[in-house]
Short mmCIF file of C-alpha atoms in Angstrom, two decimals:
data_model
loop_
_atom_site.label_atom_id
_atom_site.label_comp_id
_atom_site.label_asym_id
_atom_site.label_seq_id
_atom_site.Cartn_x
_atom_site.Cartn_y
_atom_site.Cartn_z
CA MET A 1 -31.17 -6.45 1.42
CA THR A 2 -30.38 -10.13 0.86
CA ALA A 3 -26.81 -11.32 0.33
CA PRO A 4 -25.03 -9.13 -2.25
CA ARG A 5 -24.96 -10.52 -5.77
CA SER A 6 -22.25 -8.30 -7.26
CA ASP A 7 -18.55 -8.63 -6.51
CA PHE A 8 -18.30 -4.93 -5.72
CA ILE A 9 -21.05 -4.74 -3.10
CA ALA A 10 -19.99 -8.07 -1.59
CA ALA A 11 -16.45 -6.75 -1.19
CA ILE A 12 -17.40 -3.41 0.37
CA VAL A 13 -19.72 -5.16 2.83
CA GLU A 14 -17.16 -7.81 3.80
CA ARG A 15 -14.35 -5.29 4.22
CA GLY A 16 -16.36 -2.79 6.26
CA PHE A 17 -16.61 0.06 3.76
CA LEU A 18 -20.39 0.41 3.75
CA HIS A 19 -22.11 3.03 5.89
CA GLN A 20 -25.04 4.42 3.88
CA CYS A 21 -26.37 3.94 0.35
CA THR A 22 -29.23 5.65 -1.43
CA ASP A 23 -30.49 2.35 -2.95
CA LEU A 24 -28.21 -0.56 -2.17
CA THR A 25 -30.34 -3.22 -3.86
CA ALA A 26 -30.51 -1.30 -7.14
CA LEU A 27 -26.79 -0.46 -7.01
CA ASP A 28 -25.98 -4.13 -6.38
CA GLU A 29 -28.03 -5.14 -9.41
CA ALA A 30 -26.44 -2.47 -11.59
CA ALA A 31 -22.97 -3.65 -10.55
CA ARG A 32 -23.93 -7.30 -11.21
CA THR A 33 -25.34 -6.75 -14.68
CA GLY A 34 -22.93 -4.15 -16.09
CA ARG A 35 -19.91 -1.96 -15.56
CA ILE A 36 -20.62 1.13 -13.48
CA GLY A 37 -18.57 4.29 -13.13
CA GLY A 38 -17.90 5.69 -9.66
CA TYR A 39 -16.12 8.78 -8.44
CA ILE A 40 -14.82 10.54 -5.36
CA GLY A 41 -13.82 14.20 -5.32
CA PHE A 42 -10.48 15.44 -3.98
CA ASP A 43 -9.87 19.15 -3.58
CA CYS A 44 -6.37 20.47 -4.24
CA THR A 45 -5.76 22.33 -0.97
CA ALA A 46 -2.25 20.85 -0.48
CA ASP A 47 0.43 19.28 -2.67
CA SER A 48 -0.28 15.80 -1.32
CA LEU A 49 -3.23 13.77 -0.12
CA HIS A 50 -3.07 12.23 3.35
CA ILE A 51 -4.38 9.20 5.19
CA GLY A 52 -7.69 10.96 5.74
CA ASN A 53 -8.22 10.60 1.97
CA LEU A 54 -7.07 6.99 1.88
CA VAL A 55 -10.43 5.30 2.54
CA GLY A 56 -11.77 6.99 -0.58
CA ILE A 57 -8.74 5.98 -2.64
CA MET A 58 -9.10 2.37 -1.49
CA MET A 59 -12.78 2.46 -2.42
CA LEU A 60 -11.87 3.54 -5.94
CA ARG A 61 -9.24 0.79 -6.03
CA LEU A 62 -11.80 -1.81 -4.96
CA LEU A 63 -14.29 -0.53 -7.54
CA GLN A 64 -11.69 -0.95 -10.27
CA LYS A 65 -10.49 -4.36 -9.04
CA THR A 66 -14.07 -5.68 -9.25
CA GLY A 67 -14.35 -4.66 -12.91
CA HIS A 68 -15.80 -1.14 -12.80
CA ARG A 69 -14.56 2.32 -13.83
CA ALA A 70 -12.86 4.56 -11.26
CA PHE A 71 -12.96 8.34 -11.66
CA PRO A 72 -10.80 10.30 -9.21
CA LEU A 73 -12.18 13.83 -9.56
CA MET A 74 -9.71 16.65 -9.04
CA GLY A 75 -11.32 19.76 -7.58
CA GLY A 76 -9.62 22.33 -9.75
CA GLY A 77 -12.84 24.33 -9.61
CA THR A 78 -14.25 23.54 -6.16
CA THR A 79 -10.90 24.22 -4.48
CA LYS A 80 -11.51 27.87 -5.38
CA VAL A 81 -14.64 27.75 -3.19
CA GLY A 82 -13.66 25.52 -0.26
CA ASP A 83 -15.62 22.68 1.32
CA PRO A 84 -17.00 23.84 4.71
CA SER A 85 -17.52 20.25 5.95
CA GLY A 86 -15.93 19.65 9.36
CA ARG A 87 -14.34 23.10 9.58
CA ASP A 88 -14.79 26.01 11.98
CA GLU A 89 -13.55 28.62 9.52
CA GLY A 90 -13.14 29.17 5.81
CA ARG A 91 -10.18 27.72 3.96
CA GLN A 92 -7.47 30.03 2.70
CA LEU A 93 -8.19 30.93 -0.91
CA LEU A 94 -5.47 29.66 -3.25
CA THR A 95 -4.31 31.10 -6.54
CA ASP A 96 -4.84 29.25 -9.81
CA GLU A 97 -1.08 28.63 -9.99
CA ILE A 98 -0.95 26.99 -6.54
CA ILE A 99 -4.01 24.86 -7.30
CA ALA A 100 -2.44 23.66 -10.56
CA ALA A 101 0.83 22.79 -8.80
CA ASN A 102 -1.01 20.96 -6.02
CA MET A 103 -3.04 18.99 -8.56
CA ALA A 104 0.06 17.89 -10.46
CA SER A 105 1.63 16.65 -7.22
CA ILE A 106 -1.54 14.91 -6.03
CA LYS A 107 -1.73 12.89 -9.25
CA ARG A 108 1.35 11.00 -8.08
CA CYS A 109 -0.63 9.68 -5.10
CA PHE A 110 -3.05 7.85 -7.36
CA GLN A 111 -0.49 6.20 -9.62
CA ARG A 112 0.37 3.65 -6.91
CA PHE A 113 -3.22 2.76 -6.15
CA LEU A 114 -5.07 2.83 -9.48
CA ASP A 115 -4.42 1.45 -12.97
CA PHE A 116 -4.54 4.22 -15.58
CA ASP A 117 -3.83 1.91 -18.54
CA GLY A 118 -5.76 -0.85 -20.28
CA ALA A 119 -9.40 -1.45 -21.10
CA ASN A 120 -10.59 -0.64 -17.58
CA ALA A 121 -8.30 2.34 -17.01
CA ALA A 122 -9.12 4.83 -14.30
CA VAL A 123 -9.84 8.34 -15.58
CA MET A 124 -8.68 11.43 -13.72
CA VAL A 125 -11.03 14.37 -14.29
CA ASN A 126 -10.78 18.04 -13.31
CA ASN A 127 -14.08 19.75 -12.44
CA ALA A 128 -12.64 23.09 -13.56
CA GLU A 129 -13.45 21.83 -17.08
CA TRP A 130 -17.09 22.71 -16.51
CA LEU A 131 -17.19 24.85 -13.36
CA ASP A 132 -14.88 27.52 -14.81
CA GLU A 133 -17.26 27.90 -17.77
CA LEU A 134 -20.46 28.40 -15.76
CA LYS A 135 -22.46 31.57 -16.18
CA TYR A 136 -23.87 32.84 -12.91
CA ILE A 137 -27.42 33.67 -14.00
CA SER A 138 -27.75 30.41 -15.92
CA LEU A 139 -26.53 28.46 -12.88
CA LEU A 140 -29.06 30.20 -10.61
CA ARG A 141 -31.93 29.65 -13.04
CA ASP A 142 -31.19 26.09 -14.20
CA ILE A 143 -29.57 24.57 -11.09
CA GLY A 144 -30.11 26.87 -8.10
CA ARG A 145 -33.90 26.65 -8.28
CA HIS A 146 -33.69 22.95 -7.35
CA PHE A 147 -32.08 23.70 -3.97
CA SER A 148 -34.09 24.66 -0.89
CA VAL A 149 -32.21 27.03 1.42
CA ASN A 150 -34.26 25.63 4.30
CA ARG A 151 -32.90 22.17 3.59
CA MET A 152 -29.37 23.38 2.93
CA LEU A 153 -29.31 24.92 6.39
CA THR A 154 -29.97 21.48 7.92
CA MET A 155 -26.90 19.90 6.29
CA ASP A 156 -24.11 19.11 8.73
CA SER A 157 -21.52 21.09 6.75
CA VAL A 158 -23.63 24.21 7.26
CA ARG A 159 -25.56 23.55 10.47
CA LEU A 160 -22.55 22.62 12.61
CA ARG A 161 -20.69 25.79 11.57
CA LEU A 162 -23.72 27.96 12.40
CA ASP A 163 -24.36 26.15 15.68
CA ARG A 164 -20.83 27.05 16.76
CA GLU A 165 -21.51 30.64 15.70
CA GLN A 166 -18.64 30.49 13.23
CA PRO A 167 -18.94 32.58 10.06
CA LEU A 168 -19.96 30.80 6.85
CA SER A 169 -19.34 32.79 3.69
CA PHE A 170 -21.79 32.87 0.79
CA LEU A 171 -18.95 31.43 -1.29
CA GLU A 172 -18.73 28.31 0.92
CA PHE A 173 -22.53 28.03 1.10
CA ASN A 174 -22.47 27.34 -2.64
CA TYR A 175 -20.15 24.35 -2.29
CA MET A 176 -22.89 21.73 -2.08
CA VAL A 177 -24.54 23.18 -5.18
CA LEU A 178 -21.29 22.81 -7.14
CA GLN A 179 -20.67 19.30 -5.77
CA SER A 180 -24.14 18.25 -6.90
CA TYR A 181 -23.53 19.82 -10.30
CA ASP A 182 -20.28 17.83 -10.59
CA PHE A 183 -22.24 14.59 -10.21
CA VAL A 184 -24.64 15.52 -13.02
CA GLU A 185 -21.79 16.53 -15.33
CA LEU A 186 -19.85 13.33 -14.67
CA ALA A 187 -22.98 11.29 -15.36
CA LYS A 188 -23.58 13.09 -18.66
CA ARG A 189 -19.98 13.09 -19.84
CA TYR A 190 -18.71 9.73 -18.57
CA ASP A 191 -21.83 7.72 -17.60
CA CYS A 192 -20.56 7.94 -14.00
CA ARG A 193 -23.55 6.93 -11.88
CA LEU A 194 -22.05 6.44 -8.42
CA GLN A 195 -20.63 9.03 -6.05
CA MET A 196 -18.78 7.79 -2.97
CA GLY A 197 -17.40 9.63 0.03
CA GLY A 198 -17.06 9.76 3.80
CA SER A 199 -20.09 9.80 6.07
CA ASP A 200 -19.79 13.59 6.44
CA GLN A 201 -20.57 13.91 2.72
CA TRP A 202 -23.92 12.11 2.85
CA GLY A 203 -26.12 15.20 2.58
CA ASN A 204 -24.16 16.64 -0.34
CA ILE A 205 -24.17 13.29 -2.16
CA VAL A 206 -27.93 12.85 -1.73
CA MET A 207 -28.47 16.33 -3.16
CA GLY A 208 -26.46 15.31 -6.22
CA VAL A 209 -28.56 12.18 -6.69
CA GLU A 210 -31.74 14.25 -6.49
CA LEU A 211 -30.43 16.95 -8.82
CA GLY A 212 -29.62 14.33 -11.47
CA ARG A 213 -33.17 13.02 -11.32
CA ARG A 214 -34.74 16.49 -11.52
CA VAL A 215 -32.71 18.09 -14.29
CA ALA A 216 -31.87 15.10 -16.51
CA ASP A 217 -33.97 12.13 -15.32
CA LEU A 218 -30.76 10.33 -14.33
CA SER A 219 -30.71 7.29 -12.04
CA LEU A 220 -27.75 7.95 -9.77
CA PHE A 221 -26.42 6.33 -6.58
CA GLY A 222 -24.69 7.60 -3.47
CA LEU A 223 -22.61 5.53 -1.05
CA THR A 224 -20.68 6.57 2.05
CA THR A 225 -18.08 4.90 4.24
CA PRO A 226 -18.00 4.97 8.04
CA LEU A 227 -15.65 7.33 9.82
CA ILE A 228 -12.60 5.42 11.03
CA THR A 229 -11.39 6.58 14.41
CA SER A 230 -8.96 5.46 17.09
CA ALA A 231 -10.04 4.16 20.49
CA SER A 232 -9.79 7.75 21.76
CA GLY A 233 -12.19 8.93 19.06
CA ALA A 234 -9.55 10.79 17.01
CA LYS A 235 -10.01 10.81 13.25
CA MET A 236 -7.87 8.45 11.21
CA GLY A 237 -4.57 10.07 10.24
CA LYS A 238 -4.63 12.82 12.86
CA THR A 239 -1.44 12.70 14.94
CA ALA A 240 0.38 15.00 17.30
CA GLN A 241 2.94 15.52 14.53
CA GLY A 242 0.31 16.56 11.97
CA ALA A 243 -1.13 14.92 8.86
CA VAL A 244 0.17 11.56 7.63
CA TRP A 245 0.94 12.46 4.01
CA LEU A 246 0.94 10.00 1.11
CA ASN A 247 3.69 11.62 -0.96
CA ALA A 248 7.20 10.59 0.03
CA ASP A 249 8.50 14.16 -0.23
CA ARG A 250 6.06 15.17 2.51
CA LEU A 251 6.53 12.11 4.75
CA ALA A 252 9.34 9.57 4.45
CA PRO A 253 8.30 5.93 3.78
CA TYR A 254 9.86 4.92 7.11
CA ASP A 255 7.65 7.35 9.04
CA TYR A 256 4.64 6.18 7.02
CA TYR A 257 5.49 2.58 7.95
CA GLN A 258 5.82 3.51 11.61
CA PHE A 259 2.38 5.15 11.61
CA TRP A 260 0.79 1.82 10.67
CA ARG A 261 3.14 -0.20 12.89
CA ASN A 262 1.93 1.80 15.91
CA THR A 263 -1.73 0.92 15.34
CA GLU A 264 -3.79 0.15 18.44
CA ASP A 265 -4.21 -3.61 18.97
CA ALA A 266 -8.00 -3.61 18.71
CA TYR A 267 -7.97 -1.94 15.29
CA VAL A 268 -5.50 -4.13 13.40
CA GLY A 269 -8.12 -6.38 11.81
CA ARG A 270 -10.32 -3.52 10.66
CA LEU A 271 -7.40 -1.59 9.18
CA LEU A 272 -6.13 -4.69 7.36
CA LYS A 273 -9.54 -5.05 5.69
CA VAL A 274 -9.76 -1.43 4.60
CA PHE A 275 -6.16 -0.48 3.80
CA THR A 276 -4.65 -3.66 2.31
CA ASP A 277 -5.45 -6.16 -0.44
CA LEU A 278 -4.84 -9.19 1.78
CA PRO A 279 -7.42 -12.00 1.47
CA LEU A 280 -10.04 -12.02 4.21
CA GLY A 281 -8.96 -15.46 5.39
CA GLU A 282 -5.42 -14.27 6.04
CA ILE A 283 -6.76 -11.16 7.78
CA ALA A 284 -8.90 -13.35 10.05
CA ARG A 285 -5.80 -15.36 10.99
CA LEU A 286 -3.80 -12.24 11.79
CA GLU A 287 -6.68 -10.66 13.70
CA ALA A 288 -6.94 -13.74 15.93
CA LEU A 289 -3.35 -13.44 17.14
CA GLY A 290 -3.15 -12.64 20.84
CA GLY A 291 -0.67 -11.15 23.27
CA ALA A 292 2.68 -10.12 21.86
CA GLU A 293 1.91 -11.96 18.61
CA ILE A 294 -0.41 -9.13 17.58
CA ASN A 295 2.79 -7.21 16.77
CA GLU A 296 3.31 -9.56 13.83
CA ALA A 297 -0.09 -8.52 12.48
CA LYS A 298 0.91 -4.87 12.88
CA LYS A 299 4.10 -5.49 10.91
CA VAL A 300 2.09 -7.07 8.09
CA LEU A 301 -0.31 -4.10 8.11
CA ALA A 302 2.59 -1.63 7.99
CA LEU A 303 4.37 -3.52 5.23
CA GLU A 304 1.29 -3.94 3.03
CA ALA A 305 0.06 -0.37 3.49
CA THR A 306 3.51 1.09 2.81
CA ALA A 307 3.96 -1.08 -0.29
CA LEU A 308 0.72 0.30 -1.74
CA ALA A 309 1.70 3.92 -1.15
CA HIS A 310 5.45 3.79 -1.82
CA GLY A 311 6.25 0.51 -3.58
CA CYS A 312 7.58 -2.83 -2.34
CA ASP A 313 11.24 -1.78 -2.20
CA SER A 314 10.54 1.20 0.05
CA ALA A 315 8.27 -0.89 2.27
CA ILE A 316 10.90 -3.60 2.71
CA ALA A 317 13.59 -1.00 3.45
CA ALA A 318 11.35 0.65 6.06
CA ALA A 319 10.60 -2.71 7.70
CA GLU A 320 14.32 -3.55 7.83
CA THR A 321 15.13 -0.16 9.35
CA ALA A 322 12.47 -0.71 11.99
CA ARG A 323 13.78 -4.21 12.72
CA ARG A 324 17.35 -2.99 13.20
CA THR A 325 16.22 -0.03 15.28
CA PHE A 326 13.79 -1.80 17.61
CA GLU A 327 14.93 -5.43 17.62
CA ASP A 328 18.70 -5.23 17.09
CA GLY A 329 19.14 -1.89 18.83
CA SER A 330 21.12 -0.42 15.93
CA ALA A 331 19.95 2.67 14.10
CA GLY A 332 18.91 2.13 10.50
CA GLY A 333 20.00 4.29 7.60
CA ASP A 334 16.44 5.21 6.61
CA LEU A 335 15.59 7.06 9.82
CA PRO A 336 14.96 10.82 9.56
CA THR A 337 18.37 12.51 9.49
CA LEU A 338 19.61 15.82 10.86
CA ALA A 339 22.93 17.04 9.48
CA LEU A 340 25.07 19.16 11.82
CA SER A 341 28.37 20.77 10.90
CA ARG A 342 31.43 19.48 12.70
CA ALA A 343 31.91 23.00 14.04
CA LYS A 344 28.54 22.81 15.79
CA LEU A 345 29.26 19.33 17.12
CA SER A 346 32.65 20.42 18.36
CA ALA A 347 31.16 23.38 20.19
CA GLY A 348 28.09 21.41 21.32
CA HIS A 349 24.52 21.78 20.06
CA ALA A 350 21.58 21.77 22.49
CA ALA A 351 19.71 18.44 22.54
CA ILE A 352 16.33 20.20 22.77
CA VAL A 353 17.16 22.17 19.63
CA CYS A 354 18.13 18.96 17.85
CA LEU A 355 14.80 17.40 18.88
CA HIS A 356 12.96 20.29 17.28
CA GLU A 357 15.13 20.45 14.16
CA ALA A 358 14.82 16.69 13.62
CA GLY A 359 11.01 16.85 13.81
CA LEU A 360 10.76 14.87 17.06
CA ALA A 361 9.25 17.83 18.94
CA ALA A 362 6.91 20.49 17.60
CA SER A 363 8.57 23.23 19.67
CA LEU A 364 11.38 23.83 22.13
CA SER A 365 8.80 23.85 24.93
CA GLU A 366 7.64 20.38 23.93
CA ALA A 367 11.27 19.23 23.76
CA ARG A 368 11.86 20.45 27.31
CA ARG A 369 8.75 18.61 28.52
CA LEU A 370 9.98 15.42 26.88
CA VAL A 371 13.33 15.72 28.66
CA ARG A 372 11.65 16.41 32.03
CA GLY A 373 9.47 13.36 31.54
CA GLY A 374 12.43 11.10 30.85
CA GLY A 375 11.34 10.54 27.27
CA VAL A 376 14.53 11.63 25.48
CA ARG A 377 17.50 9.36 24.80
CA ILE A 378 20.82 9.85 23.10
CA ASN A 379 22.20 6.57 21.76
CA ASP A 380 19.55 4.79 23.89
CA ALA A 381 20.70 6.47 27.13
CA VAL A 382 18.10 8.64 28.88
CA ILE A 383 19.06 12.28 29.43
CA ALA A 384 17.71 14.32 32.34
CA ASP A 385 19.34 17.73 31.79
CA GLU A 386 17.45 20.19 29.59
CA LYS A 387 20.76 21.93 28.90
CA ARG A 388 22.45 18.75 27.67
CA LEU A 389 24.62 19.38 24.61
CA ILE A 390 25.17 16.95 21.76
CA THR A 391 28.84 16.85 20.79
CA VAL A 392 31.35 14.84 18.76
CA ALA A 393 31.82 12.71 21.87
CA ASP A 394 28.34 11.27 21.27
CA LEU A 395 29.23 9.85 17.84
CA ASN A 396 28.91 6.08 17.84
CA ALA A 397 31.01 3.52 15.98
CA GLU A 398 29.00 4.17 12.81
CA GLY A 399 29.77 7.89 12.98
CA THR A 400 26.20 8.89 13.84
CA ILE A 401 24.17 9.87 16.90
CA LYS A 402 20.78 8.26 17.56
CA LEU A 403 18.25 10.69 19.06
CA SER A 404 14.97 9.30 20.42
CA ALA A 405 11.74 10.84 21.67
CA GLY A 406 9.74 8.18 23.47
CA LYS A 407 9.98 4.55 22.44
CA LYS A 408 8.88 4.85 18.84
CA ARG A 409 10.28 8.06 17.33
CA HIS A 410 13.90 8.27 16.34
CA ALA A 411 16.24 10.32 14.19
CA LEU A 412 19.92 10.19 13.27
CA ILE A 413 22.33 13.07 13.62
CA ARG A 414 25.16 12.95 11.10
CA PRO A 415 28.21 15.21 10.83
CA ALA A 416 28.09 17.40 7.74
CA ASP A 417 31.58 17.68 6.32
#
């Protein structure tokens, strides 16, 4: 297409969100001449979203900021089925009570990123509103007849599972049918004409576009974003310590800040475009920094990303904790904390156990490997003995003990009176 004419398409192109679109020229014109509604679905499989969901959230944010309607769709219905995309086995089936609790917690993730008030308020929708009311025979007759099993078997979410000879239940096989049906219902109920998602959702999104045309003569659009990976090819948000959660009760703001602060040099510019609201000119300046100065760009990325997810105060506190920890050499009060009774400290508590209990090692075996590799420090002094005990003698002038695993992960041990 020629240069985008709508603010929305121009922004997603400039910031690197665009991967595929069913009809980019027509979508650009629709966004230029009117207000469009767009949605992304989020299943309620946990009580928080994580960084893997963040590209979609930022897309909804950008859609709203350019004058359009954002519809975060909660999968109260589809969570009962389970999306097979990118998985080797079926998801654990959750009860209605767990799904409802997860949904209530997930809503908090969106309140930082989207505006739910005013004339252009985002609307949170739950697909259980219509999926729970479906009648099986009616669904087969009115919707199922538009889906070719031959074609469904070619979709990545199905084909990759079968190629690996992993079981795919009939329940999961229906997921793409329900996702397509969601699109049609959202179009009918809310005039929502755009579905967005990651590149792995392309086949399902296209099916929804086609279903809308066949059953209701609807003109719908699908748009996907590229998969964001590290230099090693790992998916965004996948770390050795597990998922990078967006809710503060699942991951402290300091740890969230540190995730962004530890970004690989080559990816700072791209991540600034996708995960912050900074102007492109300022991003270009930061991206051009070389040598040690690139760390300043990483600090800006960490501060801006943390402010979006947790608020400015938490972001500033996390940045100050990091500064004191890494630049001044003093441990900050916002580091993860492990409380030990004075009785345990008096008797001595194994350092490898403290590493595990503080979340710096996934297991005692990993803690031992860290010690053997010289990667564990107590108050910045390397320890070499796997049997090293932490005692009251290790308390510093502030009455705490700083425990470190590698150069970038730290925790405080405090006496519990």
